[in-house]
Amino acid sequence: MTHSLTTRRFLKTSSLLIAGLVLAACGKQEAAAPAASAASTAAAPPPAAAKVYVVGTDAAYAPFESQNEKGEIVGFDIDVVSAVAKKAGIEVKFVNTPWEGIFNNLAQGDRDLLVSAITITDERKQTMDFSAPYFDAQQLIAVKADSKIAKFDDLKKLKVGVQTGTTGDEVVSKLIGKTSTSVKRFESTPLALKELESGGVDAVVADNGVVIHYVANNTGSKFKTVSDASFTPEQYGLAVNKGNTELLEKINKGLAEVKADGTYAKIYAQYFGAAPATAVVK
């Protein structure tokens, strides 16, 4: 009887101990499980935001770039760069940037890219890099319809309006003299053409695309254009900071694609009413 009770007590005690160990073990497993679950469901870090390339443009140069009635920057250059960016897989943001400070903005890193009917020149290549050409241009003379001016050389003794710092400014300065008071410099070509309308200058020299667009859309001004064989053919390019090969390669890739698939030709025809010259679609 005593032995039997002792055995029972032993067995009962053992059972209780085993049950306790099992419950303790289960308790440890259950406590560990939430920690493992929390680790496995930890939120992944958010993806890095895609870089937005800031494009500087002087929005006072229709039809290449200007502002519409809503203040939006529009124009041929804007449509071309937007199409190029889409092909290149990059995001761009256009910022109105006055011409006189546009190259400094690029050099200081405030702009990643410039598009503003910028002629590719050897001098500019020293401080910035250019994409493949995207537009063929040359200088053109605007005068009043009754003017006797027939060639560039006729401007030597006249007052001529130009936009400051443009290739028009350069060619007129060479003809008349950089410091001559007969060279009237303006912040934009439209302002120079307004001065021609009011009689403040005898002629304006500027890029052909801008002059032709202005004359066609301001018939009341009664202007005519005069071309001259002495004007050197020019080409526009998209400008990036010197040595920014990564962005330049993306731009050139996108530019080549929009030329190849006909996108560029459609944009060109929309603004200039004809197919582009072969030089800019190669």
mmCIF file of C-alpha atoms in Angstrom:
data_model
loop_
_atom_site.group_PDB
_atom_site.id
_atom_site.type_symbol
_atom_site.label_atom_id
_atom_site.label_comp_id
_atom_site.label_asym_id
_atom_site.label_seq_id
_atom_site.Cartn_x
_atom_site.Cartn_y
_atom_site.Cartn_z
ATOM 1 C CA MET A 1 0.000 0.000 0.000
ATOM 2 C CA THR A 2 2.736 2.404 0.916
ATOM 3 C CA HIS A 3 4.802 1.296 -2.041
ATOM 4 C CA SER A 4 1.804 1.594 -4.377
ATOM 5 C CA LEU A 5 1.010 5.128 -3.206
ATOM 6 C CA THR A 6 4.577 6.178 -3.533
ATOM 7 C CA THR A 7 4.653 4.866 -7.058
ATOM 8 C CA ARG A 8 1.423 6.683 -7.895
ATOM 9 C CA ARG A 9 2.720 9.871 -6.410
ATOM 10 C CA PHE A 10 5.919 9.476 -8.353
ATOM 11 C CA LEU A 11 4.093 8.847 -11.578
ATOM 12 C CA LYS A 12 1.742 11.743 -10.934
ATOM 13 C CA THR A 13 4.611 14.018 -10.082
ATOM 14 C CA SER A 14 6.518 12.903 -13.181
ATOM 15 C CA SER A 15 3.487 13.512 -15.371
ATOM 16 C CA LEU A 16 3.085 16.969 -13.967
ATOM 17 C CA LEU A 17 6.757 17.733 -14.511
ATOM 18 C CA ILE A 18 6.662 16.467 -18.093
ATOM 19 C CA ALA A 19 3.508 18.441 -18.788
ATOM 20 C CA GLY A 20 5.133 21.501 -17.349
ATOM 21 C CA LEU A 21 8.211 21.046 -19.506
ATOM 22 C CA VAL A 22 6.068 20.566 -22.604
ATOM 23 C CA LEU A 23 4.069 23.696 -21.827
ATOM 24 C CA ALA A 24 7.240 25.637 -21.109
ATOM 25 C CA ALA A 25 8.725 24.466 -24.395
ATOM 26 C CA CYS A 26 5.545 25.454 -26.209
ATOM 27 C CA GLY A 27 5.638 28.801 -24.482
ATOM 28 C CA LYS A 28 9.179 29.434 -25.694
ATOM 29 C CA GLN A 29 8.267 28.488 -29.253
ATOM 30 C CA GLU A 30 5.205 30.725 -29.180
ATOM 31 C CA ALA A 31 7.256 33.640 -27.839
ATOM 32 C CA ALA A 32 9.882 33.190 -30.546
ATOM 33 C CA ALA A 33 7.324 33.012 -33.349
ATOM 34 C CA PRO A 34 6.186 36.644 -33.261
ATOM 35 C CA ALA A 35 9.804 37.849 -33.375
ATOM 36 C CA ALA A 36 10.472 35.780 -36.481
ATOM 37 C CA SER A 37 7.216 36.999 -38.007
ATOM 38 C CA ALA A 38 8.087 40.634 -37.326
ATOM 39 C CA ALA A 39 11.465 40.201 -38.974
ATOM 40 C CA SER A 40 9.962 38.567 -42.048
ATOM 41 C CA THR A 41 7.301 41.237 -42.502
ATOM 42 C CA ALA A 42 9.554 44.266 -41.963
ATOM 43 C CA ALA A 43 8.789 46.960 -44.576
ATOM 44 C CA ALA A 44 11.313 47.222 -47.430
ATOM 45 C CA PRO A 45 13.005 50.624 -47.825
ATOM 46 C CA PRO A 46 11.209 52.874 -50.351
ATOM 47 C CA PRO A 47 12.793 52.996 -53.825
ATOM 48 C CA ALA A 48 14.986 55.999 -54.569
ATOM 49 C CA ALA A 49 13.148 58.758 -56.421
ATOM 50 C CA ALA A 50 14.066 59.004 -60.102
ATOM 51 C CA LYS A 51 16.249 61.992 -60.940
ATOM 52 C CA VAL A 52 14.459 64.833 -62.638
ATOM 53 C CA TYR A 53 16.766 66.671 -65.044
ATOM 54 C CA VAL A 54 16.265 70.433 -64.983
ATOM 55 C CA VAL A 55 16.231 71.923 -68.473
ATOM 56 C CA GLY A 56 16.996 75.619 -68.841
ATOM 57 C CA THR A 57 15.366 77.487 -71.712
ATOM 58 C CA ASP A 58 14.836 81.160 -72.542
ATOM 59 C CA ALA A 59 11.086 81.129 -73.186
ATOM 60 C CA ALA A 60 11.061 84.244 -75.361
ATOM 61 C CA TYR A 61 12.154 82.763 -78.655
ATOM 62 C CA ALA A 62 9.102 81.521 -80.533
ATOM 63 C CA PRO A 63 8.616 79.147 -82.211
ATOM 64 C CA PHE A 64 11.436 77.349 -80.381
ATOM 65 C CA GLU A 65 10.385 78.219 -76.840
ATOM 66 C CA SER A 66 7.819 80.624 -75.439
ATOM 67 C CA GLN A 67 5.084 80.806 -72.813
ATOM 68 C CA ASN A 68 1.416 80.332 -73.637
ATOM 69 C CA GLU A 69 -1.509 82.121 -72.009
ATOM 70 C CA LYS A 70 -1.361 79.668 -69.078
ATOM 71 C CA GLY A 71 2.306 80.403 -68.454
ATOM 72 C CA GLU A 72 3.365 76.975 -69.731
ATOM 73 C CA ILE A 73 6.621 76.698 -71.678
ATOM 74 C CA VAL A 74 5.877 75.441 -75.175
ATOM 75 C CA GLY A 75 7.542 75.270 -78.568
ATOM 76 C CA PHE A 76 9.575 73.231 -81.018
ATOM 77 C CA ASP A 77 12.549 72.772 -78.678
ATOM 78 C CA ILE A 78 10.274 71.748 -75.821
ATOM 79 C CA ASP A 79 8.518 69.095 -77.906
ATOM 80 C CA VAL A 80 11.820 67.742 -79.228
ATOM 81 C CA VAL A 81 13.409 67.428 -75.771
ATOM 82 C CA SER A 82 10.234 65.884 -74.326
ATOM 83 C CA ALA A 83 10.285 63.242 -77.075
ATOM 84 C CA VAL A 84 14.022 62.647 -76.601
ATOM 85 C CA ALA A 85 13.590 62.263 -72.827
ATOM 86 C CA LYS A 86 10.815 59.719 -73.317
ATOM 87 C CA LYS A 87 13.009 57.623 -75.603
ATOM 88 C CA ALA A 88 15.979 57.971 -73.244
ATOM 89 C CA GLY A 89 13.911 56.927 -70.231
ATOM 90 C CA ILE A 90 14.589 60.094 -68.243
ATOM 91 C CA GLU A 91 12.337 62.704 -66.642
ATOM 92 C CA VAL A 92 12.807 66.402 -67.425
ATOM 93 C CA LYS A 93 11.494 69.673 -66.038
ATOM 94 C CA PHE A 94 11.654 72.912 -68.057
ATOM 95 C CA VAL A 95 12.582 76.130 -66.262
ATOM 96 C CA ASN A 96 12.406 79.558 -67.882
ATOM 97 C CA THR A 97 15.958 80.938 -67.781
ATOM 98 C CA PRO A 98 16.982 84.339 -69.204
ATOM 99 C CA TRP A 99 19.469 84.027 -72.044
ATOM 100 C CA GLU A 100 22.074 86.307 -70.485
ATOM 101 C CA GLY A 101 22.579 83.956 -67.538
ATOM 102 C CA ILE A 102 21.698 80.633 -69.100
ATOM 103 C CA PHE A 103 25.258 79.320 -69.535
ATOM 104 C CA ASN A 104 26.239 80.326 -65.995
ATOM 105 C CA ASN A 105 23.238 78.400 -64.685
ATOM 106 C CA LEU A 106 24.528 75.307 -66.454
ATOM 107 C CA ALA A 107 28.104 75.765 -65.231
ATOM 108 C CA GLN A 108 26.957 76.224 -61.626
ATOM 109 C CA GLY A 109 24.832 73.071 -61.725
ATOM 110 C CA ASP A 110 21.494 74.884 -61.419
ATOM 111 C CA ARG A 111 20.536 73.387 -64.785
ATOM 112 C CA ASP A 112 21.382 69.886 -66.046
ATOM 113 C CA LEU A 113 20.594 70.575 -69.668
ATOM 114 C CA LEU A 114 19.985 73.554 -71.928
ATOM 115 C CA VAL A 115 17.749 73.817 -74.972
ATOM 116 C CA SER A 116 17.224 77.299 -76.372
ATOM 117 C CA ALA A 117 18.059 77.362 -80.079
ATOM 118 C CA ILE A 118 21.721 77.194 -79.023
ATOM 119 C CA THR A 119 24.155 77.268 -81.923
ATOM 120 C CA ILE A 120 27.066 74.845 -81.584
ATOM 121 C CA THR A 121 30.274 76.888 -81.772
ATOM 122 C CA ASP A 122 33.936 76.108 -81.103
ATOM 123 C CA GLU A 123 33.993 78.761 -78.399
ATOM 124 C CA ARG A 124 31.036 77.244 -76.545
ATOM 125 C CA LYS A 125 32.517 73.740 -76.864
ATOM 126 C CA GLN A 126 35.336 74.854 -74.602
ATOM 127 C CA THR A 127 33.014 75.185 -71.603
ATOM 128 C CA MET A 128 30.160 72.771 -72.366
ATOM 129 C CA ASP A 129 29.383 69.622 -74.324
ATOM 130 C CA PHE A 130 26.790 69.386 -77.088
ATOM 131 C CA SER A 131 24.535 66.654 -78.354
ATOM 132 C CA ALA A 132 24.370 65.711 -81.999
ATOM 133 C CA PRO A 133 22.843 68.609 -84.010
ATOM 134 C CA TYR A 134 19.050 68.705 -84.129
ATOM 135 C CA PHE A 135 18.331 71.814 -86.215
ATOM 136 C CA ASP A 136 19.954 73.599 -89.172
ATOM 137 C CA ALA A 137 19.863 77.376 -89.063
ATOM 138 C CA GLN A 138 21.482 80.536 -90.347
ATOM 139 C CA GLN A 139 21.204 84.253 -89.772
ATOM 140 C CA LEU A 140 18.525 86.274 -91.541
ATOM 141 C CA ILE A 141 17.966 90.016 -91.868
ATOM 142 C CA ALA A 142 14.590 91.564 -91.067
ATOM 143 C CA VAL A 143 13.825 95.027 -92.468
ATOM 144 C CA LYS A 144 10.756 97.102 -93.234
ATOM 145 C CA ALA A 145 8.964 96.238 -96.458
ATOM 146 C CA ASP A 146 10.036 99.467 -98.199
ATOM 147 C CA SER A 147 13.716 99.141 -97.176
ATOM 148 C CA LYS A 148 16.431 99.297 -99.850
ATOM 149 C CA ILE A 149 18.694 96.915 -97.926
ATOM 150 C CA ALA A 150 19.598 94.015 -100.211
ATOM 151 C CA LYS A 151 22.612 92.389 -98.535
ATOM 152 C CA PHE A 152 24.408 92.139 -95.207
ATOM 153 C CA ASP A 153 27.121 94.602 -96.205
ATOM 154 C CA ASP A 154 24.451 97.313 -96.582
ATOM 155 C CA LEU A 155 24.131 97.371 -92.766
ATOM 156 C CA LYS A 156 27.615 98.815 -92.168
ATOM 157 C CA LYS A 157 26.449 102.381 -91.625
ATOM 158 C CA LEU A 158 23.030 101.621 -90.178
ATOM 159 C CA LYS A 159 21.577 100.901 -86.745
ATOM 160 C CA VAL A 160 21.109 97.172 -86.294
ATOM 161 C CA GLY A 161 19.225 95.336 -83.561
ATOM 162 C CA VAL A 162 20.415 91.992 -82.179
ATOM 163 C CA GLN A 163 19.780 89.803 -79.155
ATOM 164 C CA THR A 164 22.660 90.062 -76.696
ATOM 165 C CA GLY A 165 25.138 87.192 -76.778
ATOM 166 C CA THR A 166 23.694 85.427 -79.825
ATOM 167 C CA THR A 167 25.418 84.518 -83.064
ATOM 168 C CA GLY A 168 23.487 87.408 -84.627
ATOM 169 C CA ASP A 169 25.243 89.686 -82.153
ATOM 170 C CA GLU A 170 28.595 88.145 -83.142
ATOM 171 C CA VAL A 171 28.231 88.580 -86.914
ATOM 172 C CA VAL A 172 26.917 92.150 -86.642
ATOM 173 C CA SER A 173 29.720 93.053 -84.212
ATOM 174 C CA LYS A 174 32.264 91.818 -86.736
ATOM 175 C CA LEU A 175 30.682 93.897 -89.498
ATOM 176 C CA ILE A 176 30.074 97.127 -87.611
ATOM 177 C CA GLY A 177 32.345 96.860 -84.562
ATOM 178 C CA LYS A 178 31.739 95.303 -81.163
ATOM 179 C CA THR A 179 31.739 98.641 -79.347
ATOM 180 C CA SER A 180 29.897 100.594 -82.040
ATOM 181 C CA THR A 181 26.839 102.458 -80.823
ATOM 182 C CA SER A 182 25.123 101.407 -84.043
ATOM 183 C CA VAL A 183 24.743 97.909 -82.618
ATOM 184 C CA LYS A 184 21.615 97.909 -80.464
ATOM 185 C CA ARG A 185 21.434 94.926 -78.112
ATOM 186 C CA PHE A 186 18.201 93.585 -76.617
ATOM 187 C CA GLU A 187 17.221 90.873 -74.141
ATOM 188 C CA SER A 188 15.247 89.034 -76.805
ATOM 189 C CA THR A 189 14.817 88.977 -80.568
ATOM 190 C CA PRO A 190 11.106 89.957 -80.366
ATOM 191 C CA LEU A 191 12.140 93.117 -78.471
ATOM 192 C CA ALA A 192 14.654 93.929 -81.235
ATOM 193 C CA LEU A 193 11.943 93.407 -83.854
ATOM 194 C CA LYS A 194 9.582 95.693 -81.929
ATOM 195 C CA GLU A 195 12.307 98.314 -82.062
ATOM 196 C CA LEU A 196 12.506 97.841 -85.826
ATOM 197 C CA GLU A 197 8.754 98.366 -86.059
ATOM 198 C CA SER A 198 8.992 101.638 -84.133
ATOM 199 C CA GLY A 199 11.911 102.870 -86.250
ATOM 200 C CA GLY A 200 14.566 102.671 -83.532
ATOM 201 C CA VAL A 201 16.775 100.458 -85.712
ATOM 202 C CA ASP A 202 17.055 99.976 -89.468
ATOM 203 C CA ALA A 203 17.361 96.191 -89.414
ATOM 204 C CA VAL A 204 17.477 93.172 -87.135
ATOM 205 C CA VAL A 205 19.773 90.175 -87.586
ATOM 206 C CA ALA A 206 18.739 86.926 -85.909
ATOM 207 C CA ASP A 207 18.214 83.208 -86.458
ATOM 208 C CA ASN A 208 16.091 82.467 -89.507
ATOM 209 C CA GLY A 209 13.522 80.332 -87.689
ATOM 210 C CA VAL A 210 12.664 83.103 -85.245
ATOM 211 C CA VAL A 211 12.620 85.885 -87.850
ATOM 212 C CA ILE A 212 10.430 83.936 -90.284
ATOM 213 C CA HIS A 213 7.992 83.016 -87.492
ATOM 214 C CA TYR A 214 7.737 86.604 -86.274
ATOM 215 C CA VAL A 215 7.214 88.077 -89.746
ATOM 216 C CA ALA A 216 4.552 85.473 -90.556
ATOM 217 C CA ASN A 217 2.660 86.127 -87.320
ATOM 218 C CA ASN A 218 2.970 89.909 -87.293
ATOM 219 C CA THR A 219 1.819 90.912 -90.760
ATOM 220 C CA GLY A 220 0.837 94.338 -89.482
ATOM 221 C CA SER A 221 4.513 95.118 -88.937
ATOM 222 C CA LYS A 222 5.054 94.977 -92.726
ATOM 223 C CA PHE A 223 8.496 93.401 -92.594
ATOM 224 C CA LYS A 224 10.416 91.491 -95.215
ATOM 225 C CA THR A 225 13.448 89.261 -94.894
ATOM 226 C CA VAL A 226 16.807 89.447 -96.630
ATOM 227 C CA SER A 227 19.203 86.496 -96.829
ATOM 228 C CA ASP A 228 22.906 86.715 -97.537
ATOM 229 C CA ALA A 229 25.327 84.080 -98.814
ATOM 230 C CA SER A 230 27.988 85.307 -96.383
ATOM 231 C CA PHE A 231 26.085 83.930 -93.379
ATOM 232 C CA THR A 232 27.685 80.707 -92.160
ATOM 233 C CA PRO A 233 25.329 77.731 -91.792
ATOM 234 C CA GLU A 234 24.683 76.920 -88.131
ATOM 235 C CA GLN A 235 23.410 73.935 -86.165
ATOM 236 C CA TYR A 236 21.623 73.820 -82.826
ATOM 237 C CA GLY A 237 22.525 71.338 -80.105
ATOM 238 C CA LEU A 238 21.419 70.433 -76.592
ATOM 239 C CA ALA A 239 24.050 71.534 -74.079
ATOM 240 C CA VAL A 240 25.225 69.735 -70.928
ATOM 241 C CA ASN A 241 28.001 70.465 -68.474
ATOM 242 C CA LYS A 242 31.500 69.687 -69.707
ATOM 243 C CA GLY A 243 32.302 66.028 -69.031
ATOM 244 C CA ASN A 244 28.736 64.886 -68.270
ATOM 245 C CA THR A 245 29.054 61.926 -70.618
ATOM 246 C CA GLU A 246 26.356 59.875 -68.868
ATOM 247 C CA LEU A 247 23.600 62.396 -69.615
ATOM 248 C CA LEU A 248 25.004 63.197 -73.052
ATOM 249 C CA GLU A 249 24.905 59.526 -74.078
ATOM 250 C CA LYS A 250 21.267 59.243 -72.962
ATOM 251 C CA ILE A 251 20.327 62.371 -74.915
ATOM 252 C CA ASN A 252 22.104 61.276 -78.091
ATOM 253 C CA LYS A 253 20.466 57.847 -77.878
ATOM 254 C CA GLY A 254 17.016 59.403 -77.511
ATOM 255 C CA LEU A 255 17.703 61.950 -80.258
ATOM 256 C CA ALA A 256 18.796 59.236 -82.682
ATOM 257 C CA GLU A 257 15.602 57.289 -81.981
ATOM 258 C CA VAL A 258 13.202 60.206 -82.518
ATOM 259 C CA LYS A 259 14.942 60.979 -85.807
ATOM 260 C CA ALA A 260 14.801 57.341 -86.923
ATOM 261 C CA ASP A 261 11.145 56.654 -86.120
ATOM 262 C CA GLY A 262 9.743 59.826 -87.700
ATOM 263 C CA THR A 263 8.845 61.612 -84.444
ATOM 264 C CA TYR A 264 11.280 64.449 -85.124
ATOM 265 C CA ALA A 265 9.971 64.990 -88.664
ATOM 266 C CA LYS A 266 6.388 65.250 -87.353
ATOM 267 C CA ILE A 267 7.374 67.837 -84.749
ATOM 268 C CA TYR A 268 9.357 69.804 -87.327
ATOM 269 C CA ALA A 269 6.460 69.869 -89.795
ATOM 270 C CA GLN A 270 4.087 71.028 -87.049
ATOM 271 C CA TYR A 271 6.144 74.175 -86.466
ATOM 272 C CA PHE A 272 7.734 74.871 -89.851
ATOM 273 C CA GLY A 273 5.232 73.380 -92.269
ATOM 274 C CA ALA A 274 7.681 71.195 -94.161
ATOM 275 C CA ALA A 275 9.975 68.228 -93.804
ATOM 276 C CA PRO A 276 13.326 68.970 -92.133
ATOM 277 C CA ALA A 277 16.572 69.187 -94.072
ATOM 278 C CA THR A 278 18.381 65.856 -94.289
ATOM 279 C CA ALA A 279 21.264 67.187 -92.217
ATOM 280 C CA VAL A 280 19.273 67.096 -89.007
ATOM 281 C CA VAL A 281 17.751 63.647 -89.417
ATOM 282 C CA LYS A 282 20.934 61.672 -89.982
#
